[in-house]
Amino acid sequence: MGMDPRLSRGKGRHYRQERAVAGNLGLFPRIRCGRTSRWQTNPPQSAVYSPQYSSQTRQTMDSPFKTIALIGKPHHEGANQTLTGLHQYLTTRGFRVLVESRVAHALGIMDENVMDLVQLGQQADLAIVVGGDGNMLGAARVLSRFDVAVIGVNRGNLGFLTDLSPQDYLLPLEQVLCGHYKSEHRFLLEAAVYRHGERKSNNLAVNEAVLHPGKIAHMIEFEVYIDGSFMYSQRSDGIIVATPTGSTAYSLSAGGAILTPKLNAITLVPMFPHTLSSRPIVLDADSEVRLLVSPDNQDDAMQVSCDGQVTLAVHPGDEILIKKSSHKLHLVHPLDYSYFHVLRNKLGWGSKLF
């Protein structure tokens, strides 16, 4: 739990009610935050949220977060709509709001608060990512270096990492801003490519690092070592090394197991192996995975893909080291968040029988 101790108030405090007016918006139960309580409203998907708060309300917000970054899905109408509403809402509440440069132009924002992801990570206490899991992954690889708390509004498809619905995000977000939230840290992987003992490239992965051929339907040969011990050789389309976060992504599609987020484990999933006895294996996350690419491979365009977004070039004879990174993704969730509810909802699992 991430409960800020400053939010503990004694009985007998006087709380004031205040309506937030934004056209024809539905009313939500009020929640207490700092010294005020207010009726909460939430915009429908088609509305642009424009709340009206008094200057007194602005100054009485007691939040563990003071500087909030807005990150979004560029050139996406729905995401821009949500970002516009969030920007108006947060600035009216008195927060310092930073905006990612890629979406700032679409929002008509051109001031000193427009920054790239690195600058956002250096200055923000909380980042709100509006988009799909892909947008969350791209932001997380950068923000994890700064331990910025991150929460997402889903404007994508499945949305395993983006908790908040664009139709009713305001009430749970208000709770988070008041310090009422669940907090968790998820580890990342670091993948590095070595050639003749020299590191040629490296990057981070939130979901998975994947060794794969550069040509479609071409097999590659490589050996797998765990903590220096030889495990097996492979002739396959590649191999997936996934975190618990990534176990519900590419790894799941390839037949890998689902790992709950708190497990200190990774899974190795062969991709269409030539040996039918090759099966996924779950390892201690502190293990070092070393992949030795055979020099006899004819494919000189092999790659290591990090989260399907960043690629590292691999040549025959190269060595790939994959291990747990020291950086972690700091996710915050509403208090009613349940990982198993997410799985059941996203994967279409059966509901309770009785």
mmCIF file of C-alpha atoms in Angstrom:
data_model
loop_
_atom_site.group_PDB
_atom_site.id
_atom_site.type_symbol
_atom_site.label_atom_id
_atom_site.label_comp_id
_atom_site.label_asym_id
_atom_site.label_seq_id
_atom_site.Cartn_x
_atom_site.Cartn_y
_atom_site.Cartn_z
ATOM 1 C CA MET A 1 0.000 0.000 0.000
ATOM 2 C CA GLY A 2 1.173 3.530 -0.667
ATOM 3 C CA MET A 3 -0.590 5.544 2.017
ATOM 4 C CA ASP A 4 1.021 8.903 2.687
ATOM 5 C CA PRO A 5 1.203 9.448 6.473
ATOM 6 C CA ARG A 6 0.521 13.137 6.007
ATOM 7 C CA LEU A 7 -3.000 12.273 4.913
ATOM 8 C CA SER A 8 -4.018 10.914 8.332
ATOM 9 C CA ARG A 9 -6.541 13.330 9.837
ATOM 10 C CA GLY A 10 -8.128 13.393 13.273
ATOM 11 C CA LYS A 11 -11.864 13.148 13.829
ATOM 12 C CA GLY A 12 -13.841 16.342 13.981
ATOM 13 C CA ARG A 13 -12.237 17.966 10.972
ATOM 14 C CA HIS A 14 -14.552 20.216 9.070
ATOM 15 C CA TYR A 15 -14.968 19.198 5.464
ATOM 16 C CA ARG A 16 -16.570 21.297 2.803
ATOM 17 C CA GLN A 17 -18.564 20.059 -0.163
ATOM 18 C CA GLU A 18 -18.093 21.583 -3.563
ATOM 19 C CA ARG A 19 -19.586 20.689 -6.893
ATOM 20 C CA ALA A 20 -17.420 20.390 -9.999
ATOM 21 C CA VAL A 21 -19.368 21.513 -13.036
ATOM 22 C CA ALA A 22 -18.445 20.258 -16.506
ATOM 23 C CA GLY A 23 -21.577 20.286 -18.622
ATOM 24 C CA ASN A 24 -23.821 17.271 -18.349
ATOM 25 C CA LEU A 25 -21.510 15.055 -16.268
ATOM 26 C CA GLY A 26 -22.584 12.475 -13.706
ATOM 27 C CA LEU A 27 -21.918 12.961 -10.004
ATOM 28 C CA PHE A 28 -19.731 10.581 -8.024
ATOM 29 C CA PRO A 29 -19.478 10.121 -4.263
ATOM 30 C CA ARG A 30 -17.178 12.610 -2.637
ATOM 31 C CA ILE A 31 -13.847 11.536 -1.210
ATOM 32 C CA ARG A 32 -11.688 13.242 1.360
ATOM 33 C CA CYS A 33 -8.337 14.656 0.445
ATOM 34 C CA GLY A 34 -6.418 17.120 2.566
ATOM 35 C CA ARG A 35 -8.813 19.553 4.245
ATOM 36 C CA THR A 36 -11.556 19.454 1.640
ATOM 37 C CA SER A 37 -14.119 17.049 0.334
ATOM 38 C CA ARG A 38 -15.769 17.554 -3.027
ATOM 39 C CA TRP A 39 -18.275 15.888 -5.287
ATOM 40 C CA GLN A 40 -16.425 14.061 -8.067
ATOM 41 C CA THR A 41 -17.490 14.118 -11.672
ATOM 42 C CA ASN A 42 -16.274 12.051 -14.548
ATOM 43 C CA PRO A 43 -16.367 12.853 -18.264
ATOM 44 C CA PRO A 44 -17.976 10.542 -20.790
ATOM 45 C CA GLN A 45 -15.685 9.317 -23.549
ATOM 46 C CA SER A 46 -16.900 11.973 -25.971
ATOM 47 C CA ALA A 47 -16.536 14.903 -23.578
ATOM 48 C CA VAL A 48 -13.620 17.194 -22.869
ATOM 49 C CA TYR A 49 -13.412 17.620 -19.127
ATOM 50 C CA SER A 50 -13.263 21.221 -17.943
ATOM 51 C CA PRO A 51 -13.869 21.335 -14.179
ATOM 52 C CA GLN A 52 -14.305 24.589 -12.308
ATOM 53 C CA TYR A 53 -12.673 24.689 -8.873
ATOM 54 C CA SER A 54 -12.294 27.649 -6.580
ATOM 55 C CA SER A 55 -8.859 29.047 -5.773
ATOM 56 C CA GLN A 56 -9.347 27.822 -2.208
ATOM 57 C CA THR A 57 -9.807 24.251 -3.453
ATOM 58 C CA ARG A 58 -6.650 24.545 -5.548
ATOM 59 C CA GLN A 59 -4.565 25.471 -2.562
ATOM 60 C CA THR A 60 -5.948 22.879 -0.155
ATOM 61 C CA MET A 61 -5.020 19.802 -2.168
ATOM 62 C CA ASP A 62 -2.763 17.693 0.044
ATOM 63 C CA SER A 63 -1.096 15.166 -2.233
ATOM 64 C CA PRO A 64 2.125 13.151 -2.124
ATOM 65 C CA PHE A 65 2.537 14.134 -5.784
ATOM 66 C CA LYS A 66 3.327 17.727 -6.714
ATOM 67 C CA THR A 67 4.684 17.491 -10.272
ATOM 68 C CA ILE A 68 2.790 15.286 -12.706
ATOM 69 C CA ALA A 69 3.868 14.277 -16.207
ATOM 70 C CA LEU A 70 1.404 13.563 -19.004
ATOM 71 C CA ILE A 71 2.546 11.046 -21.598
ATOM 72 C CA GLY A 72 0.376 9.875 -24.457
ATOM 73 C CA LYS A 73 -0.231 8.017 -27.648
ATOM 74 C CA PRO A 74 0.765 10.455 -30.411
ATOM 75 C CA HIS A 75 -1.777 11.276 -33.130
ATOM 76 C CA HIS A 76 -4.579 9.382 -31.377
ATOM 77 C CA GLU A 77 -7.804 11.359 -31.092
ATOM 78 C CA GLY A 78 -9.114 9.536 -28.044
ATOM 79 C CA ALA A 79 -5.805 9.805 -26.196
ATOM 80 C CA ASN A 80 -5.525 13.517 -26.992
ATOM 81 C CA GLN A 81 -9.053 14.032 -25.712
ATOM 82 C CA THR A 82 -8.204 12.362 -22.412
ATOM 83 C CA LEU A 83 -4.900 14.231 -22.142
ATOM 84 C CA THR A 84 -6.655 17.561 -22.683
ATOM 85 C CA GLY A 85 -9.101 16.799 -19.901
ATOM 86 C CA LEU A 86 -6.330 15.659 -17.567
ATOM 87 C CA HIS A 87 -4.248 18.758 -18.274
ATOM 88 C CA GLN A 88 -7.146 21.082 -17.466
ATOM 89 C CA TYR A 89 -8.110 19.108 -14.383
ATOM 90 C CA LEU A 90 -4.598 18.925 -12.914
ATOM 91 C CA THR A 91 -3.616 22.528 -13.609
ATOM 92 C CA THR A 92 -6.881 23.727 -12.069
ATOM 93 C CA ARG A 93 -6.070 21.703 -8.985
ATOM 94 C CA GLY A 94 -2.740 23.493 -8.635
ATOM 95 C CA PHE A 95 -0.348 20.739 -9.734
ATOM 96 C CA ARG A 96 2.691 21.487 -11.816
ATOM 97 C CA VAL A 97 1.937 19.631 -15.055
ATOM 98 C CA LEU A 98 4.666 18.551 -17.477
ATOM 99 C CA VAL A 99 3.796 17.327 -20.968
ATOM 100 C CA GLU A 100 5.730 14.951 -23.193
ATOM 101 C CA SER A 101 6.969 16.787 -26.267
ATOM 102 C CA ARG A 102 5.475 14.275 -28.747
ATOM 103 C CA VAL A 103 1.910 15.033 -27.658
ATOM 104 C CA ALA A 104 2.275 18.665 -26.580
ATOM 105 C CA HIS A 105 1.734 20.039 -30.089
ATOM 106 C CA ALA A 106 -1.547 18.157 -30.482
ATOM 107 C CA LEU A 107 -2.704 19.657 -27.187
ATOM 108 C CA GLY A 108 -1.674 23.166 -28.214
ATOM 109 C CA ILE A 109 0.862 23.430 -25.392
ATOM 110 C CA MET A 110 4.126 25.203 -26.131
ATOM 111 C CA ASP A 111 5.845 26.393 -22.967
ATOM 112 C CA GLU A 112 8.638 25.524 -20.562
ATOM 113 C CA ASN A 113 6.673 22.528 -19.275
ATOM 114 C CA VAL A 114 7.060 20.603 -22.547
ATOM 115 C CA MET A 115 9.855 18.038 -22.158
ATOM 116 C CA ASP A 116 11.216 14.748 -23.434
ATOM 117 C CA LEU A 117 10.934 11.531 -21.420
ATOM 118 C CA VAL A 118 14.317 11.897 -19.735
ATOM 119 C CA GLN A 119 13.498 15.408 -18.511
ATOM 120 C CA LEU A 120 10.086 14.228 -17.339
ATOM 121 C CA GLY A 121 11.749 11.441 -15.383
ATOM 122 C CA GLN A 122 14.125 13.890 -13.741
ATOM 123 C CA GLN A 123 11.384 16.238 -12.550
ATOM 124 C CA ALA A 124 8.063 14.385 -12.166
ATOM 125 C CA ASP A 125 6.713 12.645 -9.067
ATOM 126 C CA LEU A 126 3.964 10.863 -11.001
ATOM 127 C CA ALA A 127 3.539 10.059 -14.687
ATOM 128 C CA ILE A 128 0.127 9.419 -16.219
ATOM 129 C CA VAL A 129 0.409 7.444 -19.453
ATOM 130 C CA VAL A 130 -2.602 7.651 -21.764
ATOM 131 C CA GLY A 131 -2.557 4.949 -24.415
ATOM 132 C CA GLY A 132 -2.012 1.216 -24.644
ATOM 133 C CA ASP A 133 0.496 -1.153 -23.104
ATOM 134 C CA GLY A 134 2.957 -0.269 -25.868
ATOM 135 C CA ASN A 135 2.976 3.360 -24.783
ATOM 136 C CA MET A 136 3.411 2.272 -21.177
ATOM 137 C CA LEU A 137 6.362 0.034 -22.099
ATOM 138 C CA GLY A 138 8.105 2.786 -24.045
ATOM 139 C CA ALA A 139 7.715 5.251 -21.186
ATOM 140 C CA ALA A 140 8.629 2.694 -18.523
ATOM 141 C CA ARG A 141 12.020 1.855 -20.015
ATOM 142 C CA VAL A 142 13.009 5.492 -19.509
ATOM 143 C CA LEU A 143 11.105 6.403 -16.338
ATOM 144 C CA SER A 144 12.322 3.306 -14.471
ATOM 145 C CA ARG A 145 15.744 4.944 -14.239
ATOM 146 C CA PHE A 146 14.248 7.694 -12.074
ATOM 147 C CA ASP A 147 11.796 5.710 -9.884
ATOM 148 C CA VAL A 148 8.861 7.831 -11.033
ATOM 149 C CA ALA A 149 5.458 6.489 -10.008
ATOM 150 C CA VAL A 150 3.433 5.555 -13.098
ATOM 151 C CA ILE A 151 -0.267 4.963 -13.713
ATOM 152 C CA GLY A 152 -2.039 4.440 -17.024
ATOM 153 C CA VAL A 153 -5.340 5.345 -18.676
ATOM 154 C CA ASN A 154 -6.168 2.710 -21.279
ATOM 155 C CA ARG A 155 -6.597 4.029 -24.804
ATOM 156 C CA GLY A 156 -5.286 0.851 -26.416
ATOM 157 C CA ASN A 157 -6.490 -2.725 -26.691
ATOM 158 C CA LEU A 158 -5.980 -5.184 -23.814
ATOM 159 C CA GLY A 159 -4.392 -2.780 -21.346
ATOM 160 C CA PHE A 160 -2.720 -5.131 -18.864
ATOM 161 C CA LEU A 161 -0.628 -2.221 -17.552
ATOM 162 C CA THR A 162 -3.094 0.646 -17.960
ATOM 163 C CA ASP A 163 -5.542 0.338 -15.068
ATOM 164 C CA LEU A 164 -7.884 3.266 -15.597
ATOM 165 C CA SER A 165 -10.780 3.294 -18.034
ATOM 166 C CA PRO A 166 -11.126 6.417 -20.211
ATOM 167 C CA GLN A 167 -14.830 6.428 -19.338
ATOM 168 C CA ASP A 168 -14.394 6.594 -15.551
ATOM 169 C CA TYR A 169 -10.821 7.439 -14.672
ATOM 170 C CA LEU A 170 -11.374 10.508 -12.519
ATOM 171 C CA LEU A 171 -12.557 9.004 -9.237
ATOM 172 C CA PRO A 172 -9.773 6.377 -8.963
ATOM 173 C CA LEU A 173 -7.229 8.962 -10.088
ATOM 174 C CA GLU A 174 -8.462 11.351 -7.397
ATOM 175 C CA GLN A 175 -7.904 8.631 -4.815
ATOM 176 C CA VAL A 176 -4.362 8.090 -6.065
ATOM 177 C CA LEU A 177 -3.649 11.817 -5.960
ATOM 178 C CA CYS A 178 -4.850 11.861 -2.359
ATOM 179 C CA GLY A 179 -2.322 9.177 -1.470
ATOM 180 C CA HIS A 180 -4.747 6.253 -1.400
ATOM 181 C CA TYR A 181 -3.238 3.668 -3.714
ATOM 182 C CA LYS A 182 -1.449 0.351 -4.037
ATOM 183 C CA SER A 183 2.187 0.485 -5.022
ATOM 184 C CA GLU A 184 4.370 -2.160 -6.615
ATOM 185 C CA HIS A 185 7.784 -2.367 -8.234
ATOM 186 C CA ARG A 186 8.370 -4.622 -11.224
ATOM 187 C CA PHE A 187 11.863 -5.489 -12.337
ATOM 188 C CA LEU A 188 13.182 -5.006 -15.853
ATOM 189 C CA LEU A 189 15.675 -7.001 -17.902
ATOM 190 C CA GLU A 190 18.874 -5.694 -19.413
ATOM 191 C CA ALA A 191 20.006 -7.228 -22.691
ATOM 192 C CA ALA A 192 23.509 -6.664 -24.066
ATOM 193 C CA VAL A 193 25.146 -7.882 -27.275
ATOM 194 C CA TYR A 194 28.882 -8.675 -27.244
ATOM 195 C CA ARG A 195 31.087 -9.163 -30.304
ATOM 196 C CA HIS A 196 34.614 -10.480 -29.813
ATOM 197 C CA GLY A 197 34.350 -9.591 -26.120
ATOM 198 C CA GLU A 198 33.287 -5.989 -26.767
ATOM 199 C CA ARG A 199 29.837 -4.746 -25.873
ATOM 200 C CA LYS A 200 28.213 -3.437 -29.034
ATOM 201 C CA SER A 201 24.751 -2.473 -27.780
ATOM 202 C CA ASN A 202 22.370 -2.823 -24.860
ATOM 203 C CA ASN A 203 18.894 -1.812 -23.735
ATOM 204 C CA LEU A 204 16.166 -2.476 -21.180
ATOM 205 C CA ALA A 205 13.015 -4.564 -21.461
ATOM 206 C CA VAL A 206 9.926 -4.414 -19.277
ATOM 207 C CA ASN A 207 8.228 -7.400 -20.923
ATOM 208 C CA GLU A 208 10.773 -9.504 -22.732
ATOM 209 C CA ALA A 209 14.037 -9.751 -24.635
ATOM 210 C CA VAL A 210 13.731 -11.933 -27.739
ATOM 211 C CA LEU A 211 16.466 -13.416 -29.911
ATOM 212 C CA HIS A 212 15.048 -13.959 -33.398
ATOM 213 C CA PRO A 213 16.184 -14.244 -37.031
ATOM 214 C CA GLY A 214 16.142 -11.337 -39.408
ATOM 215 C CA LYS A 215 14.384 -13.375 -42.087
ATOM 216 C CA ILE A 216 10.898 -14.803 -41.729
ATOM 217 C CA ALA A 217 10.675 -18.601 -41.282
ATOM 218 C CA HIS A 218 14.446 -19.027 -40.957
ATOM 219 C CA MET A 219 15.838 -21.089 -38.098
ATOM 220 C CA ILE A 220 18.875 -20.021 -36.098
ATOM 221 C CA GLU A 221 21.282 -22.024 -33.947
ATOM 222 C CA PHE A 222 22.465 -20.984 -30.508
ATOM 223 C CA GLU A 223 23.493 -22.329 -27.127
ATOM 224 C CA VAL A 224 21.912 -21.381 -23.803
ATOM 225 C CA TYR A 225 23.905 -21.024 -20.575
ATOM 226 C CA ILE A 226 22.455 -20.253 -17.147
ATOM 227 C CA ASP A 227 24.885 -18.733 -14.637
ATOM 228 C CA GLY A 228 27.741 -20.147 -16.689
ATOM 229 C CA SER A 229 26.324 -23.687 -16.864
ATOM 230 C CA PHE A 230 25.413 -25.119 -20.253
ATOM 231 C CA MET A 231 21.665 -25.868 -20.457
ATOM 232 C CA TYR A 232 21.014 -26.828 -24.085
ATOM 233 C CA SER A 233 21.507 -25.929 -27.722
ATOM 234 C CA GLN A 234 18.622 -24.832 -29.899
ATOM 235 C CA ARG A 235 17.653 -24.881 -33.542
ATOM 236 C CA SER A 236 14.549 -22.761 -33.571
ATOM 237 C CA ASP A 237 13.004 -19.467 -34.587
ATOM 238 C CA GLY A 238 14.556 -17.951 -31.468
ATOM 239 C CA ILE A 239 13.894 -17.706 -27.755
ATOM 240 C CA ILE A 240 11.896 -15.409 -25.477
ATOM 241 C CA VAL A 241 13.232 -14.344 -22.079
ATOM 242 C CA ALA A 242 10.295 -12.797 -20.237
ATOM 243 C CA THR A 243 9.654 -11.090 -16.901
ATOM 244 C CA PRO A 244 6.478 -11.704 -14.872
ATOM 245 C CA THR A 245 5.123 -8.523 -16.456
ATOM 246 C CA GLY A 246 5.865 -9.922 -19.913
ATOM 247 C CA SER A 247 4.521 -13.371 -19.141
ATOM 248 C CA THR A 248 1.055 -12.243 -20.292
ATOM 249 C CA ALA A 249 2.386 -10.868 -23.586
ATOM 250 C CA TYR A 250 4.492 -12.513 -26.334
ATOM 251 C CA SER A 251 5.573 -15.278 -23.971
ATOM 252 C CA LEU A 252 1.953 -16.289 -23.325
ATOM 253 C CA SER A 253 1.240 -16.460 -27.057
ATOM 254 C CA ALA A 254 4.232 -18.780 -27.461
ATOM 255 C CA GLY A 255 2.972 -21.175 -24.780
ATOM 256 C CA GLY A 256 4.764 -19.794 -21.731
ATOM 257 C CA ALA A 257 3.407 -19.816 -18.196
ATOM 258 C CA ILE A 258 1.823 -16.801 -16.520
ATOM 259 C CA LEU A 259 4.031 -15.542 -13.680
ATOM 260 C CA THR A 260 2.400 -13.399 -11.014
ATOM 261 C CA PRO A 261 4.081 -9.989 -10.634
ATOM 262 C CA LYS A 262 5.616 -10.599 -7.198
ATOM 263 C CA LEU A 263 7.531 -13.688 -8.334
ATOM 264 C CA ASN A 264 11.283 -13.198 -8.541
ATOM 265 C CA ALA A 265 11.410 -15.293 -11.670
ATOM 266 C CA ILE A 266 11.856 -15.202 -15.429
ATOM 267 C CA THR A 267 10.722 -17.638 -18.073
ATOM 268 C CA LEU A 268 12.570 -18.897 -21.152
ATOM 269 C CA VAL A 269 10.253 -19.867 -23.999
ATOM 270 C CA PRO A 270 11.676 -21.494 -27.166
ATOM 271 C CA MET A 271 10.046 -20.326 -30.394
ATOM 272 C CA PHE A 272 9.097 -23.222 -32.670
ATOM 273 C CA PRO A 273 12.027 -25.431 -31.615
ATOM 274 C CA HIS A 274 13.142 -28.241 -33.925
ATOM 275 C CA THR A 275 13.361 -30.538 -30.876
ATOM 276 C CA LEU A 276 9.864 -31.265 -29.605
ATOM 277 C CA SER A 277 11.136 -31.930 -26.078
ATOM 278 C CA SER A 278 12.177 -28.286 -25.739
ATOM 279 C CA ARG A 279 9.730 -26.675 -23.352
ATOM 280 C CA PRO A 280 9.438 -23.374 -21.465
ATOM 281 C CA ILE A 281 11.376 -23.212 -18.221
ATOM 282 C CA VAL A 282 11.023 -20.874 -15.231
ATOM 283 C CA LEU A 283 14.242 -19.621 -13.629
ATOM 284 C CA ASP A 284 15.288 -17.537 -10.665
ATOM 285 C CA ALA A 285 15.228 -13.926 -11.840
ATOM 286 C CA ASP A 286 18.727 -13.372 -10.466
ATOM 287 C CA SER A 287 20.088 -15.878 -12.981
ATOM 288 C CA GLU A 288 22.233 -14.647 -15.846
ATOM 289 C CA VAL A 289 21.129 -15.968 -19.227
ATOM 290 C CA ARG A 290 23.867 -16.215 -21.852
ATOM 291 C CA LEU A 291 23.049 -16.985 -25.466
ATOM 292 C CA LEU A 292 25.933 -17.972 -27.736
ATOM 293 C CA VAL A 293 24.951 -17.573 -31.377
ATOM 294 C CA SER A 294 26.532 -20.170 -33.638
ATOM 295 C CA PRO A 295 29.094 -18.745 -36.076
ATOM 296 C CA ASP A 296 27.638 -21.114 -38.688
ATOM 297 C CA ASN A 297 24.363 -19.189 -38.895
ATOM 298 C CA GLN A 298 23.761 -17.919 -42.410
ATOM 299 C CA ASP A 299 21.534 -15.103 -41.180
ATOM 300 C CA ASP A 300 23.612 -11.972 -40.538
ATOM 301 C CA ALA A 301 20.549 -9.856 -39.737
ATOM 302 C CA MET A 302 19.538 -11.514 -36.447
ATOM 303 C CA GLN A 303 18.245 -9.280 -33.680
ATOM 304 C CA VAL A 304 17.484 -9.044 -30.004
ATOM 305 C CA SER A 305 14.171 -7.247 -29.608
ATOM 306 C CA CYS A 306 13.329 -5.464 -26.351
ATOM 307 C CA ASP A 307 9.565 -5.215 -25.822
ATOM 308 C CA GLY A 308 9.125 -5.342 -29.600
ATOM 309 C CA GLN A 309 10.170 -1.680 -29.732
ATOM 310 C CA VAL A 310 13.966 -1.549 -29.592
ATOM 311 C CA THR A 311 16.207 -3.864 -31.628
ATOM 312 C CA LEU A 312 19.858 -4.784 -31.132
ATOM 313 C CA ALA A 313 21.754 -6.157 -34.140
ATOM 314 C CA VAL A 314 23.193 -9.668 -33.738
ATOM 315 C CA HIS A 315 25.814 -11.291 -35.984
ATOM 316 C CA PRO A 316 26.870 -14.945 -36.180
ATOM 317 C CA GLY A 317 29.245 -15.685 -33.288
ATOM 318 C CA ASP A 318 27.860 -12.926 -31.059
ATOM 319 C CA GLU A 319 27.095 -13.395 -27.375
ATOM 320 C CA ILE A 320 23.947 -12.047 -25.696
ATOM 321 C CA LEU A 321 23.758 -11.513 -21.937
ATOM 322 C CA ILE A 322 20.330 -11.076 -20.372
ATOM 323 C CA LYS A 323 19.944 -10.362 -16.662
ATOM 324 C CA LYS A 324 17.795 -8.505 -14.184
ATOM 325 C CA SER A 325 18.283 -4.753 -14.327
ATOM 326 C CA SER A 326 18.815 -2.621 -11.251
ATOM 327 C CA HIS A 327 15.990 -0.382 -12.510
ATOM 328 C CA LYS A 328 12.381 -1.090 -11.594
ATOM 329 C CA LEU A 329 9.050 0.122 -12.893
ATOM 330 C CA HIS A 330 7.131 1.805 -10.064
ATOM 331 C CA LEU A 331 3.442 1.222 -10.726
ATOM 332 C CA VAL A 332 0.634 2.692 -8.657
ATOM 333 C CA HIS A 333 -2.878 1.235 -8.723
ATOM 334 C CA PRO A 334 -6.267 2.200 -7.297
ATOM 335 C CA LEU A 335 -7.040 0.531 -3.978
ATOM 336 C CA ASP A 336 -9.514 -1.876 -5.579
ATOM 337 C CA TYR A 337 -6.927 -3.166 -8.066
ATOM 338 C CA SER A 338 -6.702 -6.959 -8.330
ATOM 339 C CA TYR A 339 -4.197 -8.704 -10.602
ATOM 340 C CA PHE A 340 -6.465 -11.728 -10.927
ATOM 341 C CA HIS A 341 -9.416 -9.530 -11.847
ATOM 342 C CA VAL A 342 -7.255 -8.104 -14.633
ATOM 343 C CA LEU A 343 -6.353 -11.597 -15.866
ATOM 344 C CA ARG A 344 -9.954 -12.759 -15.704
ATOM 345 C CA ASN A 345 -11.187 -9.690 -17.538
ATOM 346 C CA LYS A 346 -8.494 -9.488 -20.215
ATOM 347 C CA LEU A 347 -8.189 -13.218 -20.926
ATOM 348 C CA GLY A 348 -11.881 -14.023 -20.744
ATOM 349 C CA TRP A 349 -11.631 -16.475 -17.857
ATOM 350 C CA GLY A 350 -14.802 -17.887 -16.312
ATOM 351 C CA SER A 351 -16.673 -15.959 -13.643
ATOM 352 C CA LYS A 352 -17.670 -17.306 -10.231
ATOM 353 C CA LEU A 353 -20.091 -20.238 -10.291
ATOM 354 C CA PHE A 354 -21.732 -19.546 -6.935
#
